[in-house]
Amino acid sequence: MPALMHKPVTTIVAIALLGLLALVPVASEAFDDPFMLTLFTRIVIMAIAAVSLNLILGYGGMVSFGHAAYIGIGGYSVGILAHHGVHAAWIQWPLALAMSGIFALLIGLLSLRTRGIFFIMITLALAQLVYYLGNGAYAYGGDDGLTILKRSDFGGLIDLNHRPTLYYLCWAILVAALYFCHRTVNSRFGMVLQGAKSNDRRMATIGFPIFRYRLTAFVIAGMVCGLAGVLSATFTDFVSPAMMHWSRSGDLIVMVVLGGMGSLFGPLFGAVSFLLLEEILSGWTEYWKIVFGPILVLVVIFARGGIDGALSRGQAGALMTGIAAFFLVYGVHLVYEDAWIIPTLILAAAFTLSGLVWWHYRRKRVASTETAGGDHA
Amino acid sequence: MLEPVLQASNLVKRFGGLTATDDLSLDIREGEIHAVIGPNGAGKTTMIGQLIGELRPDAGSIRFLGQDITHLPVHKRSHLGIARSFQITSIFLNFTALDNVALAVQAHDGHSFRFWGDARRDAGLREPAMEALKQVGLAHRADVVASALSHGEHRQLEIAMALATRPKLLLLDEPMAGMGPEDSARMVAMLQSIKGSVTMLLIEHDMDAVFALADRITVLVYGHGIATGTPDDIRRNEQVRQAYLGDELEA
């Protein structure tokens, strides 16, 4: 019951976050900061990829260490078609999804017969195969990558050259992916997926041929991730093997773990915080991973279930204060630079305030439940 | 005589040099509770593994309702009507009791490639699941997360999940394992209450339970069935006394 009572907190925070994300183009315009839009377009696209990974990793227990391959496959599908003069989105996009699906089907057919560490290694190996395929594709730039000279054409319906339009398209796809994920994990299919994660032997005994369900989930996740690849290629006008390097797959796993595996909004929280941290920390030092690593370790140790877990356990106050402290330090750092200082201090103040309010509200609620318990005793 | 529900003929299963199942033949008749007893390491769980399909016998055959199922995979046997409760509790710990049973119902309600509707609001799953929980006396705990249930309740949930697949044959692998006397008595009463409606193969170390429930008993020693008969036959069987039961029955 407590889990159910706390659940809305996560949902409220997630919806607020999605609302804030919807305002990014406006803010970018207001602060006359085009980079803000660039950064957040990337964040939203990676959040879509993380949502797709969460479907198989979080809900299905399939630790795919090659998920970035589908970003590459989706991206290259668009890039190669554009290279040959095919720009119609109605051809490019469905074909990119189909290619991602076919690759996921093949990789899934091979890898899903294994479990545990073997599954991790096989997905990694097969994804590296795709990576080297891109590296060796000299006709399409090899390891230099391939520049897309003309963006996908929706026949005047959607103008992808207009940056805010592209951003809102990504945002809408993220929201759609989250809604799809929500429906799916609570459907009959989702029950099978979660059951197979928890106890696949029992699933077979009660009569489920679980392989085909896992494979279907794997293909769906691959296709959604392929869509993220399409958006990424469109946004950067560029595809290269680097986007499917194994370390990119690792990043996706980190996003899902940081945000909270097997929770609907976990990957959203994870992608936003991972990429913001990356952006900010790498602004400080080239060796930003030295700072990021310990943060990740702290989250894994102290916040089981990641950010989502902390939120639903009512540690929102602590979380807010942590973020506030981070932005304060960042603000002090910026005093010696220039830009971003005002929005950063505003964010710090906002998080401090909401952290305090949350703590106050929570203390009152704990007190009231204690008296209620006392009455019964 | 009617053809037995399940007929295992001359099963052999070897693990390296160890013969875990040694020329074992077994008939299970419609409606009976057929107990299989034997000392630890007699090959009881190996036998269940072969009947359920997790293990392939090296020789011999298994027929179920007139069909050869020796090479059928686990999930297909489930759809023919073979269900199993596990010796070591094997449930979905992060689901509620009702979710657990509803999943078992779902397995036998067409394919599960349904991506949209909320499975937890599906009366077609929830109602039969609730029925199965009532059958084992767990209805009042339906909405409790399985990890919060007691050991005895886990064992009951095991049976409910097996029953929810509407089996024709229920393989019970030590349903009373680790239970206190009270829970054991409740489990015996529950099995007694469903006796006749479903054929059962019972593996159990609790001899009081076995002799209270079983219509027939097979004694397994070193993977070989040394005797099959009514509880009275088994009590009187000299070979069985020597091999296994010993003083236990004289007391």
XYZ file of C-alpha atoms in Angstrom:
628
model
C 0.000 0.000 0.000
C 2.712 2.552 0.843
C 4.222 1.916 -2.608
C 0.895 2.798 -4.187
C 0.478 5.914 -2.057
C 3.885 7.262 -3.024
C 3.563 6.440 -6.682
C 1.845 9.713 -7.670
C 4.882 11.717 -6.461
C 6.977 10.222 -9.246
C 4.230 10.843 -11.751
C 3.810 14.463 -10.679
C 7.540 15.129 -10.894
C 7.737 13.407 -14.277
C 4.825 15.379 -15.706
C 6.311 18.596 -14.336
C 9.606 17.673 -15.964
C 7.911 16.963 -19.293
C 6.147 20.321 -18.965
C 9.465 22.079 -18.348
C 10.962 20.275 -21.324
C 8.093 21.591 -23.446
C 9.150 25.126 -22.485
C 12.771 24.738 -23.567
C 12.359 26.352 -27.016
C 10.648 29.326 -25.381
C 13.391 29.661 -22.768
C 16.070 29.228 -25.397
C 14.480 32.101 -27.308
C 14.055 34.245 -24.197
C 17.636 33.816 -22.985
C 18.833 34.094 -26.586
C 20.716 30.868 -26.014
C 20.465 28.548 -29.033
C 22.804 26.042 -27.370
C 20.147 25.325 -24.739
C 17.847 24.008 -27.483
C 20.664 21.944 -28.968
C 21.460 20.366 -25.610
C 17.869 19.560 -24.783
C 17.069 18.162 -28.213
C 19.877 15.708 -27.597
C 18.549 14.961 -24.121
C 15.026 14.269 -25.377
C 16.314 11.988 -28.139
C 18.467 10.007 -25.716
C 15.512 9.779 -23.329
C 13.543 8.020 -26.093
C 16.398 5.531 -26.500
C 16.573 5.025 -22.726
C 12.804 4.410 -22.535
C 13.184 1.709 -25.186
C 16.068 0.072 -23.317
C 14.111 0.176 -20.076
C 11.350 -1.890 -21.683
C 13.677 -4.875 -22.100
C 16.220 -4.142 -19.356
C 13.982 -2.830 -16.602
C 10.803 -4.779 -17.238
C 12.156 -7.781 -19.103
C 15.458 -8.320 -17.269
C 17.355 -8.481 -20.568
C 20.615 -6.608 -20.018
C 21.305 -5.670 -23.615
C 24.807 -4.212 -23.831
C 24.379 -3.353 -27.473
C 21.384 -1.103 -27.551
C 23.191 1.816 -29.199
C 23.483 -0.328 -32.331
C 19.857 0.507 -33.133
C 20.578 4.226 -32.867
C 23.185 3.645 -35.538
C 20.966 1.459 -37.700
C 18.127 3.979 -37.564
C 20.533 6.828 -38.269
C 22.386 5.094 -41.093
C 19.114 4.099 -42.761
C 18.249 7.791 -43.077
C 21.816 8.787 -43.932
C 22.274 6.212 -46.673
C 18.902 6.963 -48.263
C 19.662 10.693 -48.167
C 23.079 9.976 -49.692
C 21.296 8.339 -52.630
C 18.910 11.236 -52.995
C 15.881 9.745 -51.246
C 14.610 12.435 -48.904
C 10.927 11.599 -48.487
C 10.339 10.961 -44.798
C 7.494 8.586 -45.715
C 10.122 6.290 -47.207
C 13.069 7.045 -44.927
C 11.424 6.718 -41.557
C 9.411 3.499 -42.009
C 12.416 1.906 -43.670
C 14.650 2.931 -40.772
C 12.183 1.388 -38.332
C 11.999 -1.779 -40.410
C 15.791 -2.067 -40.550
C 16.070 -1.594 -36.777
C 13.380 -4.221 -36.319
C 15.108 -6.707 -38.618
C 18.467 -6.258 -36.876
C 16.806 -6.596 -33.467
C 15.085 -9.753 -34.668
C 18.369 -11.289 -35.833
C 20.313 -10.219 -32.744
C 17.458 -11.348 -30.507
C 17.182 -14.741 -32.211
C 20.836 -15.390 -31.439
C 21.195 -13.765 -28.035
C 17.898 -14.574 -26.308
C 18.762 -18.245 -26.128
C 21.256 -17.314 -23.443
C 20.936 -15.767 -20.003
C 22.918 -13.605 -17.653
C 26.505 -12.712 -18.472
C 26.353 -14.648 -21.763
C 23.454 -12.544 -22.942
C 25.333 -9.355 -22.052
C 28.409 -10.534 -23.928
C 26.559 -11.732 -27.020
C 24.554 -8.506 -27.383
C 27.806 -6.582 -26.946
C 29.595 -8.684 -29.554
C 26.797 -8.439 -32.105
C 26.494 -4.686 -31.587
C 30.258 -4.358 -32.128
C 29.765 -6.286 -35.342
C 27.303 -3.637 -36.485
C 29.746 -0.956 -35.316
C 32.557 -2.364 -37.459
C 30.126 -2.739 -40.332
C 29.707 1.034 -40.167
C 33.454 1.492 -39.818
C 34.079 -0.557 -42.926
C 31.382 1.042 -45.042
C 33.833 3.201 -47.032
C 31.151 4.095 -49.573
C 29.398 5.869 -46.706
C 32.394 7.537 -45.128
C 33.762 4.640 -43.072
C 34.817 5.814 -39.639
C 34.621 9.440 -40.736
C 30.874 9.127 -40.942
C 28.421 10.472 -43.426
C 27.050 13.990 -43.620
C 23.357 14.356 -44.401
C 23.021 17.298 -46.776
C 19.248 17.518 -46.791
C 16.897 16.674 -43.957
C 13.923 14.321 -44.271
C 11.069 15.871 -46.177
C 7.549 15.578 -44.781
C 6.123 17.262 -47.857
C 5.642 20.608 -46.166
C 3.659 19.067 -43.296
C 6.480 19.286 -40.770
C 9.524 21.470 -41.407
C 12.430 19.683 -39.747
C 14.785 22.554 -40.588
C 12.942 24.689 -38.102
C 14.729 23.890 -34.849
C 11.802 24.296 -32.438
C 9.608 22.162 -34.735
C 12.147 19.369 -34.680
C 12.404 19.721 -30.907
C 8.650 19.475 -30.430
C 8.519 16.444 -32.718
C 11.130 14.723 -30.530
C 9.249 15.770 -27.410
C 5.971 14.404 -28.769
C 7.640 11.111 -29.700
C 9.099 10.874 -26.178
C 5.664 11.396 -24.631
C 4.167 8.852 -27.040
C 6.921 6.344 -26.213
C 6.268 6.787 -22.486
C 2.529 6.311 -22.966
C 3.089 3.260 -25.151
C 5.453 1.837 -22.523
C 2.886 2.501 -19.785
C 0.139 0.660 -21.672
C 2.388 -2.187 -22.703
C 3.899 -3.025 -19.328
C 0.456 -3.191 -17.748
C -1.041 -5.254 -20.554
C -1.128 -9.020 -20.784
C 2.058 -8.826 -22.814
C 3.738 -6.765 -20.106
C 2.725 -9.261 -17.440
C 4.428 -12.042 -19.400
C 7.516 -9.876 -19.864
C 7.792 -9.120 -16.149
C 6.958 -12.669 -15.161
C 9.751 -13.962 -17.385
C 12.173 -11.527 -15.749
C 11.215 -12.698 -12.300
C 11.023 -16.455 -12.903
C 11.288 -17.854 -16.411
C 11.210 -21.474 -15.291
C 7.869 -20.995 -13.635
C 6.574 -19.192 -16.706
C 7.246 -22.247 -18.849
C 5.629 -24.515 -16.268
C 2.386 -22.540 -16.232
C 2.351 -22.719 -20.009
C 4.078 -19.689 -21.531
C 6.383 -20.095 -24.528
C 8.415 -17.153 -23.222
C 11.008 -17.004 -25.992
C 8.623 -15.455 -28.524
C 7.424 -12.866 -25.995
C 10.958 -11.844 -25.081
C 11.876 -11.670 -28.742
C 8.877 -9.459 -29.497
C 9.829 -7.077 -26.693
C 13.400 -7.055 -27.968
C 12.245 -6.111 -31.476
C 9.884 -3.387 -30.209
C 12.693 -1.895 -28.111
C 15.041 -2.038 -31.095
C 12.563 -0.216 -33.306
C 11.834 2.542 -30.790
C 15.574 2.982 -30.323
C 15.956 3.056 -34.101
C 13.493 5.935 -34.147
C 15.735 7.758 -31.673
C 18.562 7.127 -34.139
C 16.528 8.659 -36.964
C 15.917 11.758 -34.860
C 19.553 11.935 -33.837
C 20.764 11.720 -37.446
C 18.231 14.313 -38.543
C 19.176 16.646 -35.736
C 22.947 16.466 -36.216
C 22.775 16.058 -40.037
C 25.408 13.411 -39.528
C 25.828 9.701 -38.901
C 28.992 7.900 -37.881
C 29.971 4.591 -36.297
C 30.749 6.506 -33.090
C 27.031 6.722 -32.317
C 26.891 2.942 -31.934
C 30.180 2.456 -30.107
C 29.839 0.094 -27.144
C 30.424 2.950 -24.729
C 27.227 4.565 -26.048
C 25.378 1.369 -25.133
C 26.973 1.661 -21.701
C 25.733 5.234 -21.403
C 22.186 4.055 -22.111
C 22.430 1.426 -19.379
C 23.769 4.040 -16.955
C 20.828 6.328 -17.787
C 18.331 3.559 -17.068
C 20.057 2.522 -13.829
C 20.520 6.106 -12.645
C 16.861 6.933 -13.276
C 15.445 3.689 -11.957
C 15.181 0.360 -13.764
C 11.728 -0.999 -14.366
C 9.939 2.219 -13.528
C 8.047 4.079 -16.214
C 9.722 7.465 -15.793
C 13.108 6.204 -14.611
C 14.757 6.473 -18.043
C 13.422 10.018 -18.456
C 14.964 11.098 -15.133
C 18.102 9.147 -15.970
C 18.629 10.627 -19.428
C 18.016 14.189 -18.260
C 20.313 13.967 -15.248
C 23.026 11.970 -17.026
C 23.313 14.339 -19.979
C 23.003 17.497 -17.876
C 25.717 16.231 -15.552
C 27.858 15.281 -18.531
C 27.373 18.711 -20.040
C 28.103 20.629 -16.864
C 30.938 18.459 -15.561
C 32.711 18.286 -18.911
C 32.585 22.079 -18.914
C 34.667 22.004 -15.738
C 37.180 19.417 -16.692
C 38.085 17.048 -19.434
C 38.213 14.303 -16.800
C 34.557 14.769 -15.854
C 34.039 11.038 -15.455
C 36.182 11.189 -12.296
C 33.383 13.219 -10.739
C 30.540 11.416 -12.484
C 31.704 7.933 -11.475
C 31.433 8.496 -7.710
C 28.034 10.188 -8.158
C 26.767 7.082 -9.952
C 28.204 4.806 -7.256
C 26.520 6.902 -4.542
C 23.168 6.667 -6.350
C 23.456 2.890 -6.733
C 24.388 2.442 -3.059
C 22.064 4.937 -1.401
C 19.131 5.213 -3.762
C 18.012 1.728 -4.704
C 15.726 2.077 -7.673
C 17.594 5.183 -8.793
C 16.027 8.627 -8.869
C 12.562 7.184 -9.354
C 13.059 4.956 -6.311
C 14.175 7.914 -4.181
C 11.136 9.890 -5.287
C 8.633 7.155 -4.570
C 10.194 6.477 -1.178
C 9.544 10.088 -0.277
C 13.154 11.208 -0.432
C 12.185 13.980 -2.801
C 13.366 16.613 -0.324
C 16.813 15.064 -0.120
C 16.945 14.781 -3.887
C 15.954 18.404 -4.431
C 18.493 19.598 -1.902
C 21.189 17.543 -3.574
C 20.395 19.085 -6.933
C 20.231 22.547 -5.360
C 23.657 22.073 -3.776
C 24.997 20.995 -7.133
C 23.655 24.063 -8.902
C 25.020 26.325 -6.124
C 28.503 24.924 -6.568
C 28.076 25.287 -10.288
C 26.925 28.900 -9.838
C 29.999 29.739 -7.776
C 32.110 28.207 -10.491
C 30.361 30.339 -13.062
C 31.013 33.546 -11.175
C 34.474 33.341 -12.673
C 33.042 32.811 -16.146
C 29.947 34.571 -17.373
C 26.952 33.044 -19.219
C 24.405 30.718 -17.586
C 24.980 32.262 -14.153
C 21.492 33.700 -13.738
C 19.499 30.654 -14.870
C 21.763 28.467 -12.735
C 21.188 30.498 -9.582
C 17.457 30.573 -10.303
C 17.488 26.776 -10.600
C 19.473 26.450 -7.365
C 16.985 28.646 -5.543
C 14.031 26.768 -7.033
C 15.382 23.390 -5.993
C 16.295 24.620 -2.495
C 12.815 25.995 -2.050
C 11.020 22.909 -3.329
C 13.307 20.708 -1.235
C 12.430 22.660 1.903
C 8.717 22.661 1.107
C 8.832 18.932 0.467
C 10.616 18.215 3.709
C 8.205 20.330 5.675
C 5.178 18.697 4.035
C 6.613 15.236 4.588
C 7.364 15.806 8.257
C 3.750 16.855 8.726
C 2.490 13.781 6.900
C 4.700 11.422 8.914
C 3.477 13.072 12.127
C -0.156 12.712 11.089
C 0.195 9.034 10.160
C 1.855 8.406 13.520
C -1.074 9.899 15.401
C -3.465 7.933 13.232
C -1.559 4.751 14.122
C -1.657 5.729 17.796
C -5.447 6.078 17.703
C -5.848 2.534 16.502
C -3.528 1.160 19.151
C -9.632 -50.935 -17.072
C -9.396 -47.332 -18.199
C -6.167 -46.168 -19.689
C -4.126 -44.394 -17.029
C -3.951 -40.582 -17.150
C -0.195 -40.745 -17.191
C 1.924 -43.693 -18.059
C 5.680 -43.616 -17.714
C 7.422 -46.656 -19.149
C 10.962 -47.773 -18.417
C 12.345 -44.278 -17.858
C 16.104 -43.954 -17.535
C 17.970 -40.757 -16.708
C 21.691 -40.643 -16.123
C 23.848 -37.785 -14.900
C 27.381 -38.843 -15.746
C 27.972 -42.047 -13.820
C 24.906 -41.631 -11.648
C 21.682 -43.294 -12.731
C 19.072 -41.037 -11.143
C 16.124 -42.758 -12.770
C 16.586 -46.471 -13.333
C 14.016 -48.298 -15.458
C 11.111 -46.579 -13.742
C 7.544 -47.377 -14.770
C 4.554 -45.645 -13.285
C 0.815 -45.524 -13.961
C -1.355 -42.765 -12.596
C -5.075 -43.443 -12.703
C -7.859 -40.966 -13.207
C -8.863 -39.175 -10.014
C -6.379 -40.788 -7.660
C -3.736 -39.303 -5.454
C -0.654 -41.274 -6.256
C 2.170 -40.733 -3.817
C 5.809 -41.367 -4.612
C 8.007 -41.814 -1.574
C 11.629 -42.688 -1.143
C 14.702 -41.671 0.789
C 16.618 -38.517 -0.082
C 18.390 -38.929 -3.381
C 15.982 -41.602 -4.593
C 15.358 -39.570 -7.743
C 11.910 -38.181 -6.985
C 12.554 -34.664 -8.261
C 14.426 -36.032 -11.290
C 11.325 -38.048 -12.063
C 9.103 -34.949 -11.826
C 11.568 -33.084 -14.067
C 11.034 -35.692 -16.761
C 7.260 -35.771 -16.377
C 7.027 -31.969 -16.609
C 9.496 -31.773 -19.490
C 12.469 -29.955 -17.977
C 14.609 -33.069 -18.339
C 14.761 -35.446 -21.295
C 14.866 -39.118 -20.311
C 17.745 -41.089 -21.828
C 15.388 -44.000 -22.485
C 11.743 -44.875 -22.021
C 8.587 -43.023 -22.853
C 5.870 -40.953 -21.231
C 2.250 -41.025 -22.371
C -0.348 -38.564 -21.178
C -4.034 -39.092 -21.984
C -3.096 -41.432 -24.789
C -0.532 -39.131 -26.361
C 3.228 -39.626 -26.409
C 4.691 -36.544 -24.685
C 8.257 -37.787 -24.167
C 9.715 -35.034 -26.343
C 7.181 -32.253 -25.764
C 8.498 -28.980 -24.283
C 7.355 -27.772 -20.871
C 4.855 -25.140 -21.979
C 3.087 -27.532 -24.374
C 2.654 -30.116 -21.627
C 1.096 -27.382 -19.536
C -1.482 -26.834 -22.253
C -2.274 -30.554 -22.356
C -3.094 -30.323 -18.662
C -0.007 -31.077 -16.595
C 0.705 -28.644 -13.785
C 3.381 -28.614 -11.155
C 4.024 -27.082 -7.784
C 7.678 -26.592 -6.978
C 9.573 -28.026 -4.038
C 11.355 -24.720 -3.565
C 8.755 -22.006 -3.756
C 8.806 -20.559 -7.213
C 6.501 -17.600 -7.493
C 6.704 -14.046 -8.799
C 7.771 -12.223 -5.649
C 7.130 -8.669 -6.834
C 3.574 -9.463 -7.939
C 0.603 -9.683 -5.576
C -0.860 -13.089 -4.810
C -3.714 -12.376 -7.204
C -1.311 -11.206 -9.955
C 0.569 -14.473 -9.591
C -2.498 -16.599 -10.090
C -3.908 -14.317 -12.798
C -0.725 -14.870 -14.781
C -1.304 -18.618 -14.583
C -4.880 -18.093 -15.804
C -3.604 -15.874 -18.612
C -1.258 -18.616 -19.811
C -4.299 -20.696 -20.668
C -6.479 -17.943 -22.086
C -5.193 -17.605 -25.629
C -2.022 -15.839 -26.702
C -0.655 -12.878 -24.769
C 0.253 -10.619 -27.675
C -2.126 -8.025 -26.296
C -0.344 -4.749 -25.714
C -3.004 -2.274 -24.725
C -5.660 -3.346 -22.221
C -4.849 -3.292 -18.503
C -4.344 -6.921 -17.493
C -5.028 -6.086 -13.838
C -8.548 -4.937 -14.735
C -9.314 -7.931 -16.898
C -12.231 -9.735 -15.245
C -11.559 -12.732 -17.463
C -8.266 -13.180 -15.603
C -9.046 -11.809 -12.164
C -12.206 -13.814 -11.456
C -10.851 -17.290 -12.195
C -7.684 -16.314 -10.304
C -9.757 -15.305 -7.279
C -11.571 -18.653 -7.492
C -8.271 -20.513 -7.337
C -7.168 -18.418 -4.351
C -10.440 -19.250 -2.585
C -9.858 -22.932 -3.285
C -6.587 -22.864 -1.359
C -7.879 -20.500 1.317
C -5.791 -17.485 0.346
C -8.516 -15.143 -0.931
C -8.126 -12.760 2.004
C -4.474 -12.194 1.039
C -5.142 -11.584 -2.661
C -3.750 -8.041 -2.781
C -0.651 -8.689 -0.692
C 2.670 -8.625 -2.547
C 3.947 -12.194 -2.676
C 7.260 -11.309 -1.026
C 5.295 -10.289 2.090
C 3.474 -13.615 2.417
C 4.499 -16.268 4.945
C 6.180 -19.507 3.959
C 2.955 -21.464 4.425
C 1.107 -18.960 2.266
C 3.751 -19.270 -0.436
C 3.100 -23.007 -0.523
C -0.638 -22.377 -0.831
C -0.012 -19.860 -3.594
C 2.082 -22.452 -5.418
C -0.916 -24.802 -5.469
C -3.310 -22.018 -6.470
C -1.153 -21.179 -9.482
C -1.043 -24.805 -10.517
C -4.815 -25.167 -10.083
C -5.481 -21.985 -12.053
C -4.194 -23.669 -15.203
C -7.121 -26.145 -14.804
C -4.842 -29.163 -14.892
C -5.877 -32.742 -15.467
C -2.788 -33.883 -13.610
C -1.147 -32.023 -10.766
C 2.436 -32.861 -9.833
C 3.036 -31.831 -6.231
C 6.711 -31.725 -5.315
C 6.832 -31.733 -1.511
C 3.950 -29.318 -0.929
C 4.484 -29.502 2.849
C 8.237 -28.838 2.713
C 9.326 -26.613 5.567
C 5.824 -26.314 7.025
C 4.885 -26.438 10.668
C 2.298 -28.991 11.856
C -0.588 -26.513 11.662
C 0.135 -25.427 8.110
C 0.698 -29.059 7.135
C -2.676 -30.072 8.509
C -4.324 -27.242 6.611
C -2.571 -28.289 3.408
C -3.687 -31.916 3.859
C -7.269 -30.762 4.351
C -7.039 -28.579 1.267
C -5.660 -31.391 -0.898
C -8.341 -33.670 0.520
C -10.974 -31.152 -0.575
C -9.837 -31.078 -4.197
C -9.236 -34.822 -4.339
C -11.229 -36.428 -7.132
C -11.556 -33.239 -9.164
C -7.949 -33.438 -10.277
C -5.557 -36.368 -10.498
C -2.475 -35.829 -8.356
C 1.028 -37.152 -8.121
C 2.328 -36.376 -4.663
C 5.939 -36.404 -3.552
C 6.217 -35.886 0.161
C 8.408 -36.757 3.112
C 5.653 -36.298 5.678
C 4.458 -39.891 6.016
C 1.351 -38.978 7.989
C 0.264 -36.778 5.098
C 1.114 -39.429 2.507
C -0.797 -42.194 4.234
C -3.744 -39.893 4.924
C -4.058 -38.732 1.332
C -2.781 -41.356 -1.071
C -4.870 -43.943 -2.866
C -1.757 -45.667 -4.083
C 1.900 -45.340 -3.224
C 5.008 -46.066 -5.241
C 8.264 -46.546 -3.373
C 11.349 -45.305 -5.155
C 14.838 -46.470 -4.232
C 17.887 -45.494 -6.273
C 15.645 -44.353 -9.104
C 13.822 -47.650 -9.376
C 10.232 -48.310 -8.297
C 10.466 -51.250 -5.913
C 6.764 -51.460 -5.071
C 3.410 -49.932 -5.914
C 0.199 -50.512 -4.029
C -2.403 -49.212 -1.599
C -1.152 -47.713 1.648
C -1.948 -51.001 3.400
C -0.013 -53.013 0.812
C 2.948 -50.738 1.246
C 2.813 -50.933 5.026
C 2.892 -54.715 4.833
C 5.502 -54.991 2.082
C 8.608 -56.589 3.534
C 10.918 -55.255 0.829
C 9.755 -51.704 1.473
C 10.285 -52.041 5.208
C 13.813 -53.170 4.692
C 14.657 -50.652 2.038
C 13.184 -47.564 3.452
C 10.356 -47.292 5.925
C 11.954 -49.288 8.698
C 10.873 -48.319 12.163
C 8.916 -45.345 11.011
C 5.789 -47.405 10.332
C 5.993 -49.655 13.354
C 5.695 -46.745 15.681
